[in-house]
């Protein structure tokens, strides 16, 4: 199913495309009960790529950005389809998933407020073999593909920041492959939860064990067993559809080295990009110095 997307244009008019399953309808109902739908329009600069743009570049692009609400569990981009938009999540997380001909699949990477969805546009492509599914519902800002390609051809700040994120994404994908192949499920689960928390407010991940099993490419029973171990150790509390992290430091100690390696590389890449930006403009612009994947 294509993602249900609620759009808000510059005049504040809202429209919606797609249809909702029962689970997605329940999610939207819970968001309305919690008051999320009544929040003011989010600032695009909650996304760290947009936040790192020089003021002049941001001012040129902000009128082209459109705020959208993404519903969890729906398909944002189908394999082989041309990209119509690049997405800059602020409170949503999008999973990059690869499936084989038999239907088996696994998550290769996740993108949230640290990056963008639509890297092939930055690299000169128009499509990808990967599926992109909304892992955690929330909001994003989208930019038409033709505008993204125009910015790529300009060779300016958005292109440089996007290429920096592309390298970080490749690092994440490489470690995901190694982790899923060689590490125990409970350590994989720790890595996955920590990576999700880095992109979300608070200490709760709203997800079912079935979805986690799909993302890790393992049996649901394996996730149930791993989650039970972590809960018995007091690291997490699990109730259907909700995982609360009680002891983040303990979870980090329990996680495999893949989580720390990806974080360190993302920090290095973003810091190098920030230093390059300051050097080129004599530090006259206010460059965010925080990590590409924000520390908690």
Short mmCIF file of N, CA, C and O in Angstrom, two decimals, residues 26-103:
data_model
loop_
_atom_site.label_atom_id
_atom_site.label_comp_id
_atom_site.label_asym_id
_atom_site.label_seq_id
_atom_site.Cartn_x
_atom_site.Cartn_y
_atom_site.Cartn_z
N UNK A 26 -6.02 3.25 13.51
CA UNK A 26 -5.82 3.27 14.96
C UNK A 26 -4.66 4.19 15.32
O UNK A 26 -4.74 4.95 16.30
N UNK A 27 -3.56 4.13 14.55
CA UNK A 27 -2.42 5.01 14.82
C UNK A 27 -2.84 6.48 14.73
O UNK A 27 -2.53 7.27 15.61
N UNK A 28 -3.58 6.82 13.67
CA UNK A 28 -3.99 8.22 13.51
C UNK A 28 -4.91 8.64 14.65
O UNK A 28 -4.82 9.75 15.17
N UNK A 29 -5.78 7.71 15.07
CA UNK A 29 -6.69 8.02 16.19
C UNK A 29 -5.89 8.31 17.45
O UNK A 29 -6.17 9.26 18.19
N UNK A 30 -4.87 7.49 17.72
CA UNK A 30 -4.04 7.70 18.91
C UNK A 30 -3.30 9.03 18.84
O UNK A 30 -3.15 9.71 19.85
N UNK A 31 -2.84 9.41 17.65
CA UNK A 31 -2.15 10.70 17.51
C UNK A 31 -3.11 11.85 17.78
O UNK A 31 -2.77 12.84 18.43
N UNK A 32 -4.35 11.72 17.30
CA UNK A 32 -5.34 12.76 17.54
C UNK A 32 -5.68 12.85 19.02
O UNK A 32 -5.84 13.94 19.58
N UNK A 33 -5.80 11.70 19.68
CA UNK A 33 -6.07 11.70 21.12
C UNK A 33 -4.95 12.37 21.88
O UNK A 33 -5.18 13.09 22.85
N UNK A 34 -3.72 12.13 21.42
CA UNK A 34 -2.57 12.72 22.09
C UNK A 34 -2.34 14.17 21.74
O UNK A 34 -1.46 14.81 22.29
N UNK A 35 -3.10 14.70 20.80
CA UNK A 35 -2.99 16.10 20.44
C UNK A 35 -1.95 16.42 19.40
O UNK A 35 -1.73 17.58 19.06
N UNK A 36 -1.28 15.38 18.83
CA UNK A 36 -0.21 15.67 17.88
C UNK A 36 -0.72 16.41 16.66
O UNK A 36 -0.04 17.26 16.11
N UNK A 37 -1.95 16.06 16.21
CA UNK A 37 -2.46 16.68 15.00
C UNK A 37 -2.74 18.17 15.22
O UNK A 37 -2.91 18.91 14.27
N UNK A 38 -2.81 18.59 16.47
CA UNK A 38 -3.08 19.99 16.74
C UNK A 38 -1.83 20.83 16.95
O UNK A 38 -1.92 22.01 17.23
N UNK A 39 -0.66 20.21 16.83
CA UNK A 39 0.58 20.95 17.02
C UNK A 39 0.79 21.95 15.89
O UNK A 39 0.31 21.75 14.77
N UNK A 40 1.48 23.03 16.14
CA UNK A 40 1.80 23.96 15.05
C UNK A 40 2.72 23.31 14.04
O UNK A 40 3.37 22.30 14.31
N UNK A 41 2.77 23.90 12.84
CA UNK A 41 3.63 23.36 11.78
C UNK A 41 5.07 23.30 12.27
O UNK A 41 5.60 24.26 12.81
N UNK A 42 5.69 22.17 12.07
CA UNK A 42 7.08 21.98 12.51
C UNK A 42 8.03 22.79 11.63
O UNK A 42 7.80 22.99 10.45
N UNK A 43 9.12 23.19 12.23
CA UNK A 43 10.17 23.89 11.51
C UNK A 43 10.96 22.88 10.69
O UNK A 43 11.43 21.88 11.22
N UNK A 44 11.13 23.10 9.37
CA UNK A 44 11.94 22.17 8.57
C UNK A 44 13.33 21.96 9.12
O UNK A 44 13.93 20.90 8.90
N UNK A 45 13.85 22.94 9.86
CA UNK A 45 15.21 22.84 10.38
C UNK A 45 15.33 21.88 11.57
O UNK A 45 16.42 21.73 12.13
N UNK A 46 14.24 21.19 11.90
CA UNK A 46 14.36 20.05 12.80
C UNK A 46 15.10 18.91 12.12
O UNK A 46 15.61 18.02 12.79
N UNK A 47 15.12 18.95 10.79
CA UNK A 47 15.95 18.01 10.04
C UNK A 47 17.36 18.57 9.96
O UNK A 47 17.56 19.74 9.61
N UNK A 48 18.36 17.76 10.26
CA UNK A 48 19.70 18.30 10.44
C UNK A 48 20.39 18.69 9.13
O UNK A 48 21.28 19.53 9.14
N UNK A 49 19.98 18.10 8.02
CA UNK A 49 20.54 18.57 6.74
C UNK A 49 20.01 19.95 6.42
O UNK A 49 20.78 20.86 6.06
N UNK A 50 18.71 20.16 6.58
CA UNK A 50 18.14 21.48 6.32
C UNK A 50 18.67 22.51 7.32
O UNK A 50 18.88 23.67 6.98
N UNK A 51 18.89 22.07 8.57
CA UNK A 51 19.39 22.99 9.59
C UNK A 51 20.81 23.45 9.29
O UNK A 51 21.22 24.54 9.69
N UNK A 52 21.57 22.60 8.59
CA UNK A 52 22.98 22.92 8.33
C UNK A 52 23.17 23.79 7.09
O UNK A 52 24.28 24.22 6.80
N UNK A 53 22.09 24.05 6.35
CA UNK A 53 22.21 24.88 5.15
C UNK A 53 22.52 26.33 5.51
O UNK A 53 21.98 26.86 6.49
N UNK A 54 23.37 26.99 4.75
CA UNK A 54 23.55 28.44 4.94
C UNK A 54 22.22 29.16 4.77
O UNK A 54 21.32 28.70 4.05
N UNK A 55 22.08 30.30 5.43
CA UNK A 55 20.80 31.02 5.43
C UNK A 55 20.31 31.32 4.02
O UNK A 55 19.11 31.23 3.73
N UNK A 56 21.21 31.68 3.12
CA UNK A 56 20.80 32.04 1.76
C UNK A 56 20.25 30.83 1.01
O UNK A 56 19.22 30.92 0.33
N UNK A 57 20.90 29.66 1.18
CA UNK A 57 20.42 28.45 0.52
C UNK A 57 19.09 28.00 1.11
O UNK A 57 18.19 27.57 0.38
N UNK A 58 18.96 28.08 2.43
CA UNK A 58 17.72 27.69 3.07
C UNK A 58 16.56 28.58 2.61
O UNK A 58 15.46 28.09 2.31
N UNK A 59 16.81 29.89 2.53
CA UNK A 59 15.77 30.82 2.10
C UNK A 59 15.31 30.52 0.66
O UNK A 59 14.13 30.68 0.32
N UNK A 60 16.25 30.06 -0.18
CA UNK A 60 15.89 29.73 -1.56
C UNK A 60 15.01 28.49 -1.64
O UNK A 60 14.15 28.37 -2.52
N UNK A 61 15.19 27.55 -0.69
CA UNK A 61 14.49 26.27 -0.77
C UNK A 61 13.20 26.21 0.04
O UNK A 61 12.32 25.40 -0.26
N UNK A 62 13.09 27.03 1.07
CA UNK A 62 11.99 26.85 2.02
C UNK A 62 10.62 26.97 1.35
O UNK A 62 9.67 26.29 1.74
N UNK A 63 10.51 27.80 0.34
CA UNK A 63 9.23 27.93 -0.35
C UNK A 63 8.85 26.72 -1.17
O UNK A 63 7.68 26.54 -1.54
N UNK A 64 9.83 25.85 -1.46
CA UNK A 64 9.58 24.64 -2.25
C UNK A 64 9.23 23.45 -1.36
O UNK A 64 8.76 22.42 -1.84
N UNK A 65 9.46 23.56 -0.05
CA UNK A 65 9.23 22.45 0.86
C UNK A 65 7.75 22.32 1.22
O UNK A 65 7.06 23.32 1.39
N UNK A 66 7.29 21.09 1.35
CA UNK A 66 5.91 20.80 1.72
C UNK A 66 5.90 19.83 2.90
O UNK A 66 6.56 18.80 2.88
N UNK A 67 5.15 20.20 3.93
CA UNK A 67 5.07 19.34 5.11
C UNK A 67 4.10 18.20 4.88
O UNK A 67 2.99 18.40 4.37
N UNK A 68 4.50 16.98 5.26
CA UNK A 68 3.64 15.81 5.10
C UNK A 68 3.66 14.99 6.38
O UNK A 68 4.67 14.96 7.10
N UNK A 69 2.55 14.34 6.67
CA UNK A 69 2.46 13.42 7.80
C UNK A 69 2.52 12.00 7.26
O UNK A 69 1.75 11.62 6.38
N UNK A 70 3.44 11.20 7.79
CA UNK A 70 3.66 9.84 7.33
C UNK A 70 3.11 8.85 8.35
O UNK A 70 3.38 8.97 9.54
N UNK A 71 2.34 7.89 7.86
CA UNK A 71 1.70 6.89 8.72
C UNK A 71 2.56 5.63 8.76
O UNK A 71 3.03 5.17 7.72
N UNK A 72 2.77 5.05 9.94
CA UNK A 72 3.66 3.88 10.04
C UNK A 72 3.13 2.67 9.29
O UNK A 72 1.93 2.47 9.16
N UNK A 73 4.07 1.86 8.79
CA UNK A 73 3.72 0.61 8.15
C UNK A 73 3.29 0.72 6.71
O UNK A 73 2.82 -0.26 6.12
N UNK A 74 3.45 1.88 6.10
CA UNK A 74 3.03 2.05 4.72
C UNK A 74 4.23 2.31 3.81
O UNK A 74 5.31 2.69 4.26
N UNK A 75 4.02 2.09 2.54
CA UNK A 75 5.09 2.18 1.56
C UNK A 75 5.24 3.61 1.06
O UNK A 75 4.32 4.16 0.45
N UNK A 76 6.39 4.19 1.32
CA UNK A 76 6.65 5.55 0.86
C UNK A 76 7.17 5.57 -0.56
O UNK A 76 6.85 6.45 -1.35
N UNK A 77 7.99 4.55 -0.88
CA UNK A 77 8.55 4.48 -2.24
C UNK A 77 8.73 3.02 -2.63
O UNK A 77 9.34 2.24 -1.89
N UNK A 78 8.20 2.65 -3.79
CA UNK A 78 8.26 1.27 -4.27
C UNK A 78 9.54 1.03 -5.07
O UNK A 78 10.02 1.93 -5.76
N UNK A 79 10.11 -0.18 -4.99
CA UNK A 79 11.31 -0.49 -5.78
C UNK A 79 11.08 -0.27 -7.27
O UNK A 79 10.04 -0.67 -7.82
N UNK A 80 12.04 0.38 -7.91
CA UNK A 80 11.97 0.59 -9.35
C UNK A 80 11.17 1.80 -9.79
O UNK A 80 11.27 2.22 -10.95
N UNK A 81 10.38 2.38 -8.90
CA UNK A 81 9.57 3.55 -9.26
C UNK A 81 10.44 4.81 -9.24
O UNK A 81 11.34 4.93 -8.42
N UNK A 82 10.19 5.74 -10.16
CA UNK A 82 10.95 6.99 -10.14
C UNK A 82 10.60 7.82 -8.91
O UNK A 82 9.46 7.82 -8.45
N UNK A 83 11.59 8.49 -8.38
CA UNK A 83 11.36 9.37 -7.23
C UNK A 83 10.63 10.62 -7.69
O UNK A 83 11.06 11.29 -8.64
N UNK A 84 9.55 10.95 -7.01
CA UNK A 84 8.84 12.20 -7.26
C UNK A 84 9.27 13.28 -6.28
O UNK A 84 9.17 14.47 -6.58
N UNK A 85 9.75 12.85 -5.12
CA UNK A 85 10.15 13.78 -4.07
C UNK A 85 11.37 13.24 -3.33
O UNK A 85 11.61 12.04 -3.29
N UNK A 86 12.12 14.15 -2.72
CA UNK A 86 13.08 13.81 -1.68
C UNK A 86 12.43 14.21 -0.36
O UNK A 86 11.80 15.26 -0.26
N UNK A 87 12.56 13.34 0.64
CA UNK A 87 11.92 13.57 1.94
C UNK A 87 12.97 13.88 3.00
O UNK A 87 13.98 13.17 3.10
N UNK A 88 12.68 14.88 3.83
CA UNK A 88 13.54 15.25 4.95
C UNK A 88 12.73 15.06 6.23
O UNK A 88 11.99 15.95 6.65
N UNK A 89 12.84 13.87 6.86
CA UNK A 89 12.04 13.61 8.06
C UNK A 89 12.42 14.52 9.22
O UNK A 89 13.58 14.94 9.34
N UNK A 90 11.45 14.80 10.05
CA UNK A 90 11.71 15.54 11.29
C UNK A 90 11.34 14.68 12.50
O UNK A 90 12.14 14.55 13.43
N UNK A 91 10.15 14.09 12.49
CA UNK A 91 9.75 13.22 13.61
C UNK A 91 9.43 11.80 13.15
O UNK A 91 9.13 10.95 13.99
N UNK A 92 9.47 11.52 11.86
CA UNK A 92 9.23 10.18 11.33
C UNK A 92 10.55 9.46 11.11
O UNK A 92 11.61 10.08 11.04
N UNK A 93 10.48 8.12 10.99
CA UNK A 93 11.63 7.30 10.60
C UNK A 93 11.21 6.46 9.41
O UNK A 93 10.13 5.85 9.42
N UNK A 94 12.05 6.43 8.39
CA UNK A 94 11.79 5.64 7.18
C UNK A 94 12.85 4.55 7.09
O UNK A 94 14.05 4.82 7.22
N UNK A 95 12.41 3.31 6.87
CA UNK A 95 13.31 2.17 6.75
C UNK A 95 13.58 1.88 5.28
O UNK A 95 12.68 1.91 4.44
N UNK A 96 14.84 1.58 4.98
CA UNK A 96 15.26 1.18 3.65
C UNK A 96 15.37 -0.34 3.67
O UNK A 96 16.17 -0.90 4.42
N UNK A 97 14.55 -1.02 2.86
CA UNK A 97 14.39 -2.47 2.94
C UNK A 97 14.68 -3.10 1.57
O UNK A 97 14.24 -2.60 0.53
N UNK A 98 15.39 -4.21 1.61
CA UNK A 98 15.66 -4.98 0.40
C UNK A 98 15.02 -6.36 0.54
O UNK A 98 15.21 -7.04 1.54
N UNK A 99 14.24 -6.76 -0.46
CA UNK A 99 13.58 -8.06 -0.47
C UNK A 99 14.07 -8.88 -1.66
O UNK A 99 14.40 -8.32 -2.71
N UNK A 100 14.13 -10.21 -1.48
CA UNK A 100 14.51 -11.06 -2.61
C UNK A 100 13.27 -11.63 -3.29
O UNK A 100 12.13 -11.34 -2.88
N UNK A 101 13.47 -12.46 -4.30
CA UNK A 101 12.35 -12.97 -5.09
C UNK A 101 11.43 -13.87 -4.27
O UNK A 101 10.25 -14.02 -4.60
N UNK A 102 11.94 -14.49 -3.21
CA UNK A 102 11.11 -15.37 -2.39
C UNK A 102 10.26 -14.60 -1.39
O UNK A 102 9.43 -15.18 -0.71
N UNK A 103 10.50 -13.30 -1.28
CA UNK A 103 9.75 -12.48 -0.34
C UNK A 103 10.46 -12.20 0.96
O UNK A 103 9.99 -11.40 1.77
#
